[in-house]
Amino acid sequence: MRCNLCPRKCNVDRSVQRGFCNMPWQAKISDAFLHYGEEPFISGKKGSGTVFFSGCNLKCVFCQNYEISQYQFGTFVTEEELAEIFLKLQSKGAHNINLVTPTIHAYSIKKALVLAKEKGLKIPVLYNTNAYENVETIKMLEGLIDIYLPDLKYYDDEIAVKYSEAPDYFKYATQAILEMERQVGVPEFDENGVIKKGLVIRHLVMPGYVEDTKKILLWIKENLPRGVYVSLMSQYTPYYKARNSPEINRRLHPKEYKEAVEFFFKIGLKNGIFQNL
């Protein structure tokens, strides 16, 4: 089997050779726990059952989880072990299973979810992705994922290449997001206000690139249903190799974030989640 899970389409057998992500086929995770720091309607009061997968198909120079994504810290697990992790998180009261950076492990995740559901996994499953996805991979997961949480990072291809080595990022990300919306639709919530199904788009506002943010918000406005939620994040911090790029080697200015939020409402977007700086 050759890997073409993401837009890089390395076409290598990861059991004997490594592609761009430098990972074998076997899933590797750095941690699994109840996470209370996600959006309020994801973490709820009991926490989101979060599983951090090691490795990544992007090379973001500002990655805050670079030890996991780039240095690939973690432990290899079988699909059976991964299924048991999902079930254990459910037994702890998790509102959902939150798969963080899952793309390159999609085959193992699919098998583990099937096993877990056969053994009684009932809570929603959330696919928490950088959005650099192939539509075919998202289609492969149909029926297993209840909530999609893509981070739509860039509009401008030059920026995507410069900071994440991701050619044609916007093209691939938006194609994948449209498929995600087709599968799960706009968010639905339970009686406690916790999401149980639907699409939520994250976007991290980057210093100096508010105009790129505006283009992304306009695309969302023009291409997705009004009920889709957008989480506009202000938490950019110059981690990892950001010091080598002076223009982004700083925190976001309050006026930049304010400009992004004001534009969100100006164009008529409705459902937003915002952060304090």
mmCIF file with all atom_site columns, C-alpha atoms in Angstrom, residues 8 20 56-63 70 130 132 153-154 157-167 169 206:
data_model
loop_
_atom_site.group_PDB
_atom_site.id
_atom_site.type_symbol
_atom_site.label_atom_id
_atom_site.label_alt_id
_atom_site.label_comp_id
_atom_site.label_asym_id
_atom_site.label_entity_id
_atom_site.label_seq_id
_atom_site.pdbx_PDB_ins_code
_atom_site.Cartn_x
_atom_site.Cartn_y
_atom_site.Cartn_z
_atom_site.occupancy
_atom_site.B_iso_or_equiv
_atom_site.pdbx_formal_charge
_atom_site.auth_seq_id
_atom_site.auth_comp_id
_atom_site.auth_asym_id
_atom_site.auth_atom_id
_atom_site.pdbx_PDB_model_num
ATOM 1  C CA . ARG A 1 8   ? 1.689  15.709 -1.084 1.00 0.00 ? 8   ARG A CA 1
ATOM 2  C CA . PHE A 1 20  ? 7.284  14.028 3.607  1.00 0.00 ? 20  PHE A CA 1
ATOM 3  C CA . CYS A 1 56  ? 2.436  16.160 10.596 1.00 0.00 ? 56  CYS A CA 1
ATOM 4  C CA . ASN A 1 57  ? 2.136  16.796 6.875  1.00 0.00 ? 57  ASN A CA 1
ATOM 5  C CA . LEU A 1 58  ? 2.913  20.508 7.346  1.00 0.00 ? 58  LEU A CA 1
ATOM 6  C CA . LYS A 1 59  ? 6.139  22.200 8.431  1.00 0.00 ? 59  LYS A CA 1
ATOM 7  C CA . CYS A 1 60  ? 4.767  25.300 10.152 1.00 0.00 ? 60  CYS A CA 1
ATOM 8  C CA . VAL A 1 61  ? 7.682  27.438 11.306 1.00 0.00 ? 61  VAL A CA 1
ATOM 9  C CA . PHE A 1 62  ? 5.584  28.748 14.233 1.00 0.00 ? 62  PHE A CA 1
ATOM 10 C CA . CYS A 1 63  ? 4.154  25.409 15.446 1.00 0.00 ? 63  CYS A CA 1
ATOM 11 C CA . GLN A 1 70  ? 8.179  17.867 13.908 1.00 0.00 ? 70  GLN A CA 1
ATOM 12 C CA . ASN A 1 130 ? -4.751 21.486 9.612  1.00 0.00 ? 130 ASN A CA 1
ATOM 13 C CA . TYR A 1 132 ? -4.230 20.137 4.167  1.00 0.00 ? 132 TYR A CA 1
ATOM 14 C CA . LYS A 1 153 ? -4.722 28.667 7.732  1.00 0.00 ? 153 LYS A CA 1
ATOM 15 C CA . TYR A 1 154 ? -3.917 30.543 4.539  1.00 0.00 ? 154 TYR A CA 1
ATOM 16 C CA . ASP A 1 157 ? -0.281 30.341 -1.656 1.00 0.00 ? 157 ASP A CA 1
ATOM 17 C CA . GLU A 1 158 ? 2.955  32.269 -1.240 1.00 0.00 ? 158 GLU A CA 1
ATOM 18 C CA . ILE A 1 159 ? 2.327  32.573 2.496  1.00 0.00 ? 159 ILE A CA 1
ATOM 19 C CA . ALA A 1 160 ? 1.409  28.876 2.773  1.00 0.00 ? 160 ALA A CA 1
ATOM 20 C CA . VAL A 1 161 ? 4.650  27.829 1.098  1.00 0.00 ? 161 VAL A CA 1
ATOM 21 C CA . LYS A 1 162 ? 6.769  30.276 3.080  1.00 0.00 ? 162 LYS A CA 1
ATOM 22 C CA . TYR A 1 163 ? 5.546  29.275 6.529  1.00 0.00 ? 163 TYR A CA 1
ATOM 23 C CA . SER A 1 164 ? 4.281  25.685 6.130  1.00 0.00 ? 164 SER A CA 1
ATOM 24 C CA . GLU A 1 165 ? 5.834  24.306 2.913  1.00 0.00 ? 165 GLU A CA 1
ATOM 25 C CA . ALA A 1 166 ? 2.289  23.679 1.672  1.00 0.00 ? 166 ALA A CA 1
ATOM 26 C CA . PRO A 1 167 ? 1.836  24.295 -2.071 1.00 0.00 ? 167 PRO A CA 1
ATOM 27 C CA . TYR A 1 169 ? -2.864 24.922 0.448  1.00 0.00 ? 169 TYR A CA 1
ATOM 28 C CA . MET A 1 206 ? -1.261 35.909 12.076 1.00 0.00 ? 206 MET A CA 1
#
